[in-house]
PDB file of C-alpha atoms in Angstrom:
ATOM      1  CA  MET A   1     122.327 -46.798  28.305  1.00  0.00           C
ATOM      2  CA  ARG A   2     120.475 -42.998  27.231  1.00  0.00           C
ATOM      3  CA  LYS A   3     118.983 -44.211  23.806  1.00  0.00           C
ATOM      4  CA  THR A   4     118.637 -48.008  25.122  1.00  0.00           C
ATOM      5  CA  ILE A   5     116.122 -46.130  28.113  1.00  0.00           C
ATOM      6  CA  LEU A   6     114.435 -43.731  26.219  1.00  0.00           C
ATOM      7  CA  ALA A   7     113.600 -46.306  22.743  1.00  0.00           C
ATOM      8  CA  ALA A   8     112.288 -48.570  26.416  1.00  0.00           C
ATOM      9  CA  VAL A   9     109.947 -45.357  27.304  1.00  0.00           C
ATOM     10  CA  ALA A  10     108.244 -45.195  23.616  1.00  0.00           C
ATOM     11  CA  ALA A  11     107.817 -48.647  23.442  1.00  0.00           C
ATOM     12  CA  VAL A  12     106.073 -48.480  27.004  1.00  0.00           C
ATOM     13  CA  THR A  13     104.404 -45.560  25.659  1.00  0.00           C
ATOM     14  CA  ALA A  14     102.605 -46.644  21.918  1.00  0.00           C
ATOM     15  CA  SER A  15     101.883 -50.002  23.857  1.00  0.00           C
ATOM     16  CA  LEU A  16      99.627 -48.097  26.434  1.00  0.00           C
ATOM     17  CA  ALA A  17      98.081 -45.808  23.542  1.00  0.00           C
ATOM     18  CA  GLY A  18      97.278 -48.981  22.002  1.00  0.00           C
ATOM     19  CA  THR A  19      95.619 -50.035  25.030  1.00  0.00           C
ATOM     20  CA  ALA A  20      91.599 -49.975  24.810  1.00  0.00           C
ATOM     21  CA  TRP A  21      90.450 -49.075  28.709  1.00  0.00           C
ATOM     22  CA  ALA A  22      87.164 -49.884  29.860  1.00  0.00           C
ATOM     23  CA  GLU A  23      84.940 -47.570  30.576  1.00  0.00           C
ATOM     24  CA  THR A  24      83.540 -48.013  34.268  1.00  0.00           C
ATOM     25  CA  LEU A  25      79.191 -47.757  34.291  1.00  0.00           C
ATOM     26  CA  GLN A  26      78.706 -46.166  37.945  1.00  0.00           C
ATOM     27  CA  VAL A  27      75.709 -47.463  39.482  1.00  0.00           C
ATOM     28  CA  GLY A  28      73.951 -46.449  42.445  1.00  0.00           C
ATOM     29  CA  ALA A  29      71.279 -48.685  44.481  1.00  0.00           C
ATOM     30  CA  TYR A  30      69.650 -48.827  47.958  1.00  0.00           C
ATOM     31  CA  PRO A  31      71.222 -51.465  49.472  1.00  0.00           C
ATOM     32  CA  SER A  32      68.645 -52.320  52.112  1.00  0.00           C
ATOM     33  CA  ASN A  33      66.052 -54.183  49.119  1.00  0.00           C
ATOM     34  CA  PRO A  34      65.875 -57.427  49.145  1.00  0.00           C
ATOM     35  CA  PRO A  35      65.233 -59.881  47.020  1.00  0.00           C
ATOM     36  CA  TRP A  36      66.134 -56.987  44.309  1.00  0.00           C
ATOM     37  CA  GLU A  37      69.482 -55.381  46.480  1.00  0.00           C
ATOM     38  CA  PHE A  38      71.513 -56.340  49.050  1.00  0.00           C
ATOM     39  CA  LYS A  39      74.464 -56.303  51.363  1.00  0.00           C
ATOM     40  CA  ASN A  40      75.962 -60.095  52.429  1.00  0.00           C
ATOM     41  CA  GLU A  41      78.220 -60.742  55.199  1.00  0.00           C
ATOM     42  CA  GLN A  42      81.357 -59.334  52.945  1.00  0.00           C
ATOM     43  CA  SER A  43      79.826 -56.096  52.405  1.00  0.00           C
ATOM     44  CA  GLU A  44      79.166 -57.448  48.436  1.00  0.00           C
ATOM     45  CA  PHE A  45      76.213 -55.761  46.754  1.00  0.00           C
ATOM     46  CA  GLU A  46      73.840 -59.801  45.624  1.00  0.00           C
ATOM     47  CA  GLY A  47      70.008 -59.303  44.499  1.00  0.00           C
ATOM     48  CA  PHE A  48      68.073 -59.428  41.140  1.00  0.00           C
ATOM     49  CA  GLU A  49      69.052 -56.321  40.020  1.00  0.00           C
ATOM     50  CA  VAL A  50      72.327 -56.657  40.593  1.00  0.00           C
ATOM     51  CA  GLU A  51      72.813 -59.014  38.452  1.00  0.00           C
ATOM     52  CA  VAL A  52      70.471 -57.722  35.485  1.00  0.00           C
ATOM     53  CA  ILE A  53      73.768 -54.369  36.325  1.00  0.00           C
ATOM     54  CA  ARG A  54      76.341 -56.741  36.069  1.00  0.00           C
ATOM     55  CA  GLU A  55      75.439 -58.246  33.009  1.00  0.00           C
ATOM     56  CA  VAL A  56      74.063 -55.287  31.337  1.00  0.00           C
ATOM     57  CA  ALA A  57      78.171 -54.264  31.811  1.00  0.00           C
ATOM     58  CA  LYS A  58      79.942 -57.687  31.169  1.00  0.00           C
ATOM     59  CA  ARG A  59      77.320 -57.259  27.257  1.00  0.00           C
ATOM     60  CA  ASN A  60      78.763 -53.344  26.905  1.00  0.00           C
ATOM     61  CA  GLY A  61      82.078 -54.075  28.107  1.00  0.00           C
ATOM     62  CA  TRP A  62      82.075 -51.635  30.548  1.00  0.00           C
ATOM     63  CA  GLU A  63      83.552 -52.275  34.319  1.00  0.00           C
ATOM     64  CA  LEU A  64      81.275 -52.371  36.875  1.00  0.00           C
ATOM     65  CA  GLU A  65      80.847 -49.968  39.916  1.00  0.00           C
ATOM     66  CA  ILE A  66      78.383 -49.969  42.468  1.00  0.00           C
ATOM     67  CA  GLN A  67      77.889 -47.452  45.176  1.00  0.00           C
ATOM     68  CA  ASP A  68      75.438 -47.871  47.995  1.00  0.00           C
ATOM     69  CA  LEU A  69      73.394 -44.716  48.243  1.00  0.00           C
ATOM     70  CA  GLY A  70      68.964 -44.327  50.340  1.00  0.00           C
ATOM     71  CA  PHE A  71      66.698 -44.407  47.938  1.00  0.00           C
ATOM     72  CA  GLN A  72      65.393 -40.764  47.775  1.00  0.00           C
ATOM     73  CA  ALA A  73      69.509 -40.240  47.139  1.00  0.00           C
ATOM     74  CA  LEU A  74      69.287 -42.385  43.831  1.00  0.00           C
ATOM     75  CA  PHE A  75      67.063 -39.884  41.908  1.00  0.00           C
ATOM     76  CA  ALA A  76      68.963 -36.323  43.364  1.00  0.00           C
ATOM     77  CA  ALA A  77      72.394 -38.526  41.783  1.00  0.00           C
ATOM     78  CA  THR A  78      70.817 -39.974  38.418  1.00  0.00           C
ATOM     79  CA  SER A  79      69.443 -35.966  37.625  1.00  0.00           C
ATOM     80  CA  SER A  80      72.930 -34.415  38.927  1.00  0.00           C
ATOM     81  CA  GLY A  81      74.944 -37.263  36.781  1.00  0.00           C
ATOM     82  CA  ARG A  82      77.027 -38.774  39.822  1.00  0.00           C
ATOM     83  CA  ILE A  83      75.852 -42.045  38.259  1.00  0.00           C
ATOM     84  CA  ASP A  84      75.251 -43.039  35.106  1.00  0.00           C
ATOM     85  CA  ALA A  85      72.447 -45.486  36.152  1.00  0.00           C
ATOM     86  CA  ALA A  86      70.300 -45.898  39.047  1.00  0.00           C
ATOM     87  CA  ILE A  87      68.436 -49.595  40.460  1.00  0.00           C
ATOM     88  CA  SER A  88      66.160 -50.130  43.423  1.00  0.00           C
ATOM     89  CA  SER A  89      62.883 -51.407  41.878  1.00  0.00           C
ATOM     90  CA  ILE A  90      62.334 -48.102  41.129  1.00  0.00           C
ATOM     91  CA  THR A  91      59.421 -47.823  39.090  1.00  0.00           C
ATOM     92  CA  ILE A  92      58.628 -45.767  35.593  1.00  0.00           C
ATOM     93  CA  THR A  93      55.353 -42.797  36.396  1.00  0.00           C
ATOM     94  CA  PRO A  94      54.913 -40.376  34.007  1.00  0.00           C
ATOM     95  CA  GLU A  95      56.321 -37.616  37.152  1.00  0.00           C
ATOM     96  CA  ARG A  96      59.702 -39.473  36.953  1.00  0.00           C
ATOM     97  CA  LEU A  97      60.117 -39.780  32.758  1.00  0.00           C
ATOM     98  CA  GLN A  98      60.033 -35.411  32.857  1.00  0.00           C
ATOM     99  CA  ASN A  99      63.276 -35.292  34.890  1.00  0.00           C
ATOM    100  CA  GLN A 100      64.755 -39.008  34.219  1.00  0.00           C
ATOM    101  CA  ALA A 101      65.200 -41.706  31.931  1.00  0.00           C
ATOM    102  CA  PHE A 102      63.901 -45.492  31.774  1.00  0.00           C
ATOM    103  CA  THR A 103      65.146 -48.516  29.923  1.00  0.00           C
ATOM    104  CA  GLN A 104      61.809 -51.147  29.193  1.00  0.00           C
ATOM    105  CA  PRO A 105      60.262 -52.426  32.358  1.00  0.00           C
ATOM    106  CA  TYR A 106      61.511 -56.694  33.151  1.00  0.00           C
ATOM    107  CA  TYR A 107      59.003 -56.451  36.284  1.00  0.00           C
ATOM    108  CA  ASP A 108      55.535 -55.892  36.581  1.00  0.00           C
ATOM    109  CA  ALA A 109      54.648 -55.118  40.293  1.00  0.00           C
ATOM    110  CA  ALA A 110      52.332 -53.899  42.453  1.00  0.00           C
ATOM    111  CA  LEU A 111      51.797 -52.343  46.537  1.00  0.00           C
ATOM    112  CA  VAL A 112      50.455 -53.698  49.321  1.00  0.00           C
ATOM    113  CA  MET A 113      49.412 -52.686  52.382  1.00  0.00           C
ATOM    114  CA  VAL A 114      51.721 -54.124  55.256  1.00  0.00           C
ATOM    115  CA  THR A 115      50.367 -54.178  59.350  1.00  0.00           C
ATOM    116  CA  SER A 116      51.281 -56.367  62.059  1.00  0.00           C
ATOM    117  CA  THR A 117      50.016 -59.779  62.491  1.00  0.00           C
ATOM    118  CA  ASP A 118      47.505 -57.871  65.000  1.00  0.00           C
ATOM    119  CA  GLY A 119      46.456 -54.935  63.230  1.00  0.00           C
ATOM    120  CA  PRO A 120      43.685 -54.230  60.318  1.00  0.00           C
ATOM    121  CA  ASP A 121      42.996 -56.989  57.578  1.00  0.00           C
ATOM    122  CA  ALA A 122      42.339 -53.541  54.516  1.00  0.00           C
ATOM    123  CA  LEU A 123      42.434 -50.038  53.950  1.00  0.00           C
ATOM    124  CA  ALA A 124      38.455 -49.882  54.820  1.00  0.00           C
ATOM    125  CA  GLU A 125      39.862 -50.626  57.757  1.00  0.00           C
ATOM    126  CA  LEU A 126      42.207 -47.633  58.776  1.00  0.00           C
ATOM    127  CA  GLU A 127      40.786 -44.168  58.666  1.00  0.00           C
ATOM    128  CA  GLY A 128      42.112 -42.050  61.491  1.00  0.00           C
ATOM    129  CA  ALA A 129      44.980 -44.719  61.339  1.00  0.00           C
ATOM    130  CA  THR A 130      48.661 -43.112  61.019  1.00  0.00           C
ATOM    131  CA  LEU A 131      50.695 -44.787  56.943  1.00  0.00           C
ATOM    132  CA  GLY A 132      54.290 -44.826  56.508  1.00  0.00           C
ATOM    133  CA  GLY A 133      55.985 -45.219  53.504  1.00  0.00           C
ATOM    134  CA  LEU A 134      59.422 -44.946  51.865  1.00  0.00           C
ATOM    135  CA  ALA A 135      60.666 -41.607  51.083  1.00  0.00           C
ATOM    136  CA  SER A 136      59.861 -41.055  47.806  1.00  0.00           C
ATOM    137  CA  SER A 137      58.525 -44.407  46.339  1.00  0.00           C
ATOM    138  CA  THR A 138      54.881 -44.931  44.662  1.00  0.00           C
ATOM    139  CA  GLY A 139      53.954 -45.884  48.300  1.00  0.00           C
ATOM    140  CA  GLU A 140      53.967 -42.497  49.621  1.00  0.00           C
ATOM    141  CA  THR A 141      52.695 -41.088  46.113  1.00  0.00           C
ATOM    142  CA  TRP A 142      49.917 -43.541  46.933  1.00  0.00           C
ATOM    143  CA  ILE A 143      48.822 -42.983  50.202  1.00  0.00           C
ATOM    144  CA  GLN A 144      49.170 -39.190  49.677  1.00  0.00           C
ATOM    145  CA  GLU A 145      46.849 -39.804  46.584  1.00  0.00           C
ATOM    146  CA  ASN A 146      43.950 -42.003  48.385  1.00  0.00           C
ATOM    147  CA  THR A 147      44.376 -40.540  51.925  1.00  0.00           C
ATOM    148  CA  ALA A 148      40.980 -38.466  50.720  1.00  0.00           C
ATOM    149  CA  GLU A 149      39.570 -41.972  49.930  1.00  0.00           C
ATOM    150  CA  TYR A 150      40.507 -43.686  52.774  1.00  0.00           C
ATOM    151  CA  GLY A 151      40.996 -41.089  55.324  1.00  0.00           C
ATOM    152  CA  PHE A 152      43.670 -41.804  56.492  1.00  0.00           C
ATOM    153  CA  GLY A 153      45.838 -39.798  59.520  1.00  0.00           C
ATOM    154  CA  ASP A 154      48.830 -38.747  60.033  1.00  0.00           C
ATOM    155  CA  TYR A 155      51.688 -39.730  57.643  1.00  0.00           C
ATOM    156  CA  LYS A 156      55.249 -40.663  58.367  1.00  0.00           C
ATOM    157  CA  SER A 157      57.860 -40.732  55.637  1.00  0.00           C
ATOM    158  CA  TYR A 158      61.269 -43.026  56.342  1.00  0.00           C
ATOM    159  CA  PRO A 159      64.248 -42.631  54.404  1.00  0.00           C
ATOM    160  CA  ALA A 160      64.876 -46.309  54.927  1.00  0.00           C
ATOM    161  CA  GLN A 161      61.854 -49.690  54.624  1.00  0.00           C
ATOM    162  CA  GLN A 162      63.923 -51.356  57.472  1.00  0.00           C
ATOM    163  CA  ASN A 163      62.507 -49.021  59.355  1.00  0.00           C
ATOM    164  CA  LEU A 164      59.195 -48.381  58.389  1.00  0.00           C
ATOM    165  CA  LEU A 165      58.638 -51.758  58.680  1.00  0.00           C
ATOM    166  CA  LEU A 166      60.361 -51.817  62.568  1.00  0.00           C
ATOM    167  CA  ASP A 167      57.698 -48.853  63.822  1.00  0.00           C
ATOM    168  CA  ILE A 168      55.036 -50.934  62.662  1.00  0.00           C
ATOM    169  CA  VAL A 169      55.962 -53.905  64.371  1.00  0.00           C
ATOM    170  CA  ASN A 170      56.467 -51.764  67.082  1.00  0.00           C
ATOM    171  CA  GLY A 171      52.902 -49.924  66.663  1.00  0.00           C
ATOM    172  CA  ARG A 172      54.126 -46.752  65.697  1.00  0.00           C
ATOM    173  CA  VAL A 173      52.534 -46.391  62.414  1.00  0.00           C
ATOM    174  CA  THR A 174      49.196 -48.704  61.978  1.00  0.00           C
ATOM    175  CA  ALA A 175      50.220 -49.816  58.416  1.00  0.00           C
ATOM    176  CA  GLY A 176      52.396 -49.009  55.734  1.00  0.00           C
ATOM    177  CA  VAL A 177      51.910 -49.817  51.581  1.00  0.00           C
ATOM    178  CA  SER A 178      55.560 -50.170  49.720  1.00  0.00           C
ATOM    179  CA  ASP A 179      56.242 -52.761  46.973  1.00  0.00           C
ATOM    180  CA  TYR A 180      54.591 -56.015  47.362  1.00  0.00           C
ATOM    181  CA  LEU A 181      58.100 -58.262  46.394  1.00  0.00           C
ATOM    182  CA  GLY A 182      60.437 -56.764  49.266  1.00  0.00           C
ATOM    183  CA  VAL A 183      57.187 -56.429  51.900  1.00  0.00           C
ATOM    184  CA  ALA A 184      56.959 -60.113  51.316  1.00  0.00           C
ATOM    185  CA  PHE A 185      60.594 -61.404  51.470  1.00  0.00           C
ATOM    186  CA  ALA A 186      60.566 -59.039  54.665  1.00  0.00           C
ATOM    187  CA  ALA A 187      58.191 -60.826  56.164  1.00  0.00           C
ATOM    188  CA  GLU A 188      59.390 -64.246  56.265  1.00  0.00           C
ATOM    189  CA  GLN A 189      62.223 -62.922  57.805  1.00  0.00           C
ATOM    190  CA  MET A 190      61.095 -60.289  60.634  1.00  0.00           C
ATOM    191  CA  GLN A 191      58.197 -61.677  62.561  1.00  0.00           C
ATOM    192  CA  GLY A 192      55.233 -59.902  63.462  1.00  0.00           C
ATOM    193  CA  LEU A 193      54.565 -59.004  60.173  1.00  0.00           C
ATOM    194  CA  LYS A 194      51.478 -59.132  57.658  1.00  0.00           C
ATOM    195  CA  ILE A 195      50.071 -58.546  54.517  1.00  0.00           C
ATOM    196  CA  ALA A 196      46.641 -57.792  54.747  1.00  0.00           C
ATOM    197  CA  GLU A 197      45.631 -56.048  51.010  1.00  0.00           C
ATOM    198  CA  ARG A 198      47.406 -56.051  47.480  1.00  0.00           C
ATOM    199  CA  ILE A 199      46.907 -52.869  45.293  1.00  0.00           C
ATOM    200  CA  ARG A 200      47.083 -53.355  41.623  1.00  0.00           C
ATOM    201  CA  THR A 201      48.841 -50.427  40.626  1.00  0.00           C
ATOM    202  CA  GLY A 202      50.093 -51.754  37.070  1.00  0.00           C
ATOM    203  CA  GLU A 203      53.676 -50.569  37.981  1.00  0.00           C
ATOM    204  CA  GLN A 204      56.586 -51.568  35.869  1.00  0.00           C
ATOM    205  CA  TYR A 205      60.692 -51.771  37.241  1.00  0.00           C
ATOM    206  CA  ALA A 206      63.354 -50.825  35.128  1.00  0.00           C
ATOM    207  CA  ILE A 207      67.194 -49.163  35.425  1.00  0.00           C
ATOM    208  CA  MET A 208      66.817 -45.877  35.488  1.00  0.00           C
ATOM    209  CA  LEU A 209      70.230 -43.341  33.503  1.00  0.00           C
ATOM    210  CA  PRO A 210      69.981 -39.429  33.477  1.00  0.00           C
ATOM    211  CA  LYS A 211      67.369 -37.777  31.509  1.00  0.00           C
ATOM    212  CA  GLY A 212      69.181 -37.744  28.030  1.00  0.00           C
ATOM    213  CA  SER A 213      71.884 -40.415  29.165  1.00  0.00           C
ATOM    214  CA  ASP A 214      74.279 -41.786  26.134  1.00  0.00           C
ATOM    215  CA  LYS A 215      73.829 -44.867  27.744  1.00  0.00           C
ATOM    216  CA  LEU A 216      70.429 -45.835  27.320  1.00  0.00           C
ATOM    217  CA  GLN A 217      70.151 -47.258  24.276  1.00  0.00           C
ATOM    218  CA  ALA A 218      72.878 -49.923  25.055  1.00  0.00           C
ATOM    219  CA  VAL A 219      71.925 -50.072  28.153  1.00  0.00           C
ATOM    220  CA  ASN A 220      68.034 -51.021  26.658  1.00  0.00           C
ATOM    221  CA  ASP A 221      69.015 -52.922  24.237  1.00  0.00           C
ATOM    222  CA  ALA A 222      71.393 -55.676  26.591  1.00  0.00           C
ATOM    223  CA  ILE A 223      68.255 -56.068  27.795  1.00  0.00           C
ATOM    224  CA  SER A 224      66.289 -56.859  25.468  1.00  0.00           C
ATOM    225  CA  ALA A 225      68.958 -59.012  24.672  1.00  0.00           C
ATOM    226  CA  MET A 226      68.728 -60.884  28.324  1.00  0.00           C
ATOM    227  CA  LYS A 227      64.651 -61.295  27.540  1.00  0.00           C
ATOM    228  CA  GLU A 228      65.566 -63.020  24.016  1.00  0.00           C
ATOM    229  CA  ASP A 229      68.157 -65.391  25.075  1.00  0.00           C
ATOM    230  CA  GLY A 230      66.079 -66.373  28.369  1.00  0.00           C
ATOM    231  CA  THR A 231      68.892 -64.838  30.772  1.00  0.00           C
ATOM    232  CA  MET A 232      66.654 -62.797  32.551  1.00  0.00           C
ATOM    233  CA  ALA A 233      63.484 -65.624  33.110  1.00  0.00           C
ATOM    234  CA  ALA A 234      66.361 -67.485  34.456  1.00  0.00           C
ATOM    235  CA  LEU A 235      67.499 -64.680  37.083  1.00  0.00           C
ATOM    236  CA  TYR A 236      63.694 -63.986  37.783  1.00  0.00           C
ATOM    237  CA  GLU A 237      63.523 -67.980  38.843  1.00  0.00           C
ATOM    238  CA  LYS A 238      66.483 -67.318  40.804  1.00  0.00           C
ATOM    239  CA  TRP A 239      65.813 -64.876  42.821  1.00  0.00           C
ATOM    240  CA  ILE A 240      62.453 -64.408  42.841  1.00  0.00           C
ATOM    241  CA  GLY A 241      60.678 -68.213  42.128  1.00  0.00           C
ATOM    242  CA  GLY A 242      58.667 -69.729  39.061  1.00  0.00           C
ATOM    243  CA  THR A 243      58.762 -68.676  35.677  1.00  0.00           C
ATOM    244  CA  PRO A 244      57.447 -65.713  34.953  1.00  0.00           C
ATOM    245  CA  PRO A 245      54.721 -65.025  32.619  1.00  0.00           C
ATOM    246  CA  ALA A 246      54.709 -65.624  29.222  1.00  0.00           C
ATOM    247  CA  ASP A 247      53.213 -62.049  28.466  1.00  0.00           C
ATOM    248  CA  SER A 248      54.969 -60.155  31.294  1.00  0.00           C
ATOM    249  CA  SER A 249      57.652 -57.581  30.831  1.00  0.00           C
ATOM    250  CA  THR A 250      59.984 -59.359  32.248  1.00  0.00           C
ATOM    251  CA  VAL A 251      60.446 -62.172  28.766  1.00  0.00           C
ATOM    252  CA  THR A 252      58.842 -59.608  26.791  1.00  0.00           C
ATOM    253  CA  VAL A 253      61.095 -57.034  24.117  1.00  0.00           C
ATOM    254  CA  MET A 254      59.361 -53.690  24.615  1.00  0.00           C
ATOM    255  CA  ASP A 255      60.091 -49.854  23.482  1.00  0.00           C
ATOM    256  CA  ILE A 256      61.631 -47.380  26.087  1.00  0.00           C
ATOM    257  CA  PRO A 257      59.293 -45.819  27.309  1.00  0.00           C
ATOM    258  CA  LYS A 258      58.482 -42.070  26.937  1.00  0.00           C
ATOM    259  CA  PRO A 259      57.675 -39.118  28.215  1.00  0.00           C
TER     260      PRO A 259
END
């Protein structure tokens, strides 16, 4: 009997030793950022970048776990290695490239000035006005860099974009500067908002990883393949609408950005 049990244990051990356990890709995402990422009624993540990262994991044979993090917390989480990657319409910037790694971009973005429906219509009308932005976002950076030129008044930083937009509607701040697509989507859902002026900055979104990540090349290769086989264009059509421009980063294979 003892020999039989030992033989069974040995067989199970040998079987487990030959099993290829799938690696899990730990990803952080800001959950209030439609159409890029948001949670549905079942508290499951959906959105353009959610489908991108799922496809990246699938093509690399990885399991996927998405963590709910605030936008500002994403940068600390990648820097510390708590997560393998971050998604949330994150713009590649020279400053961020000093401390983070990015894949090639997959979306060409722009900022907008957003106000209440009866608010100012242009940046030139915001002298002395209180502005708001999402903490650690390129909108916040743009406001800080252009305050002297436009004569903006006070600035309020927000941990969540929903709070910024609510304060604009309720008159607590005169205007905000944020991602065009995210604001356009919110304006369709929330009464009292308008996009007053578009600010072209040449921004591009990508997946952010820790500096020196050993997964960067594999993630980037998956994005290249998605561009080449039409997957990225199909996701653009599904979540953003229309066909991406032929020369856009959504369909053009590009290099990994360098510092």
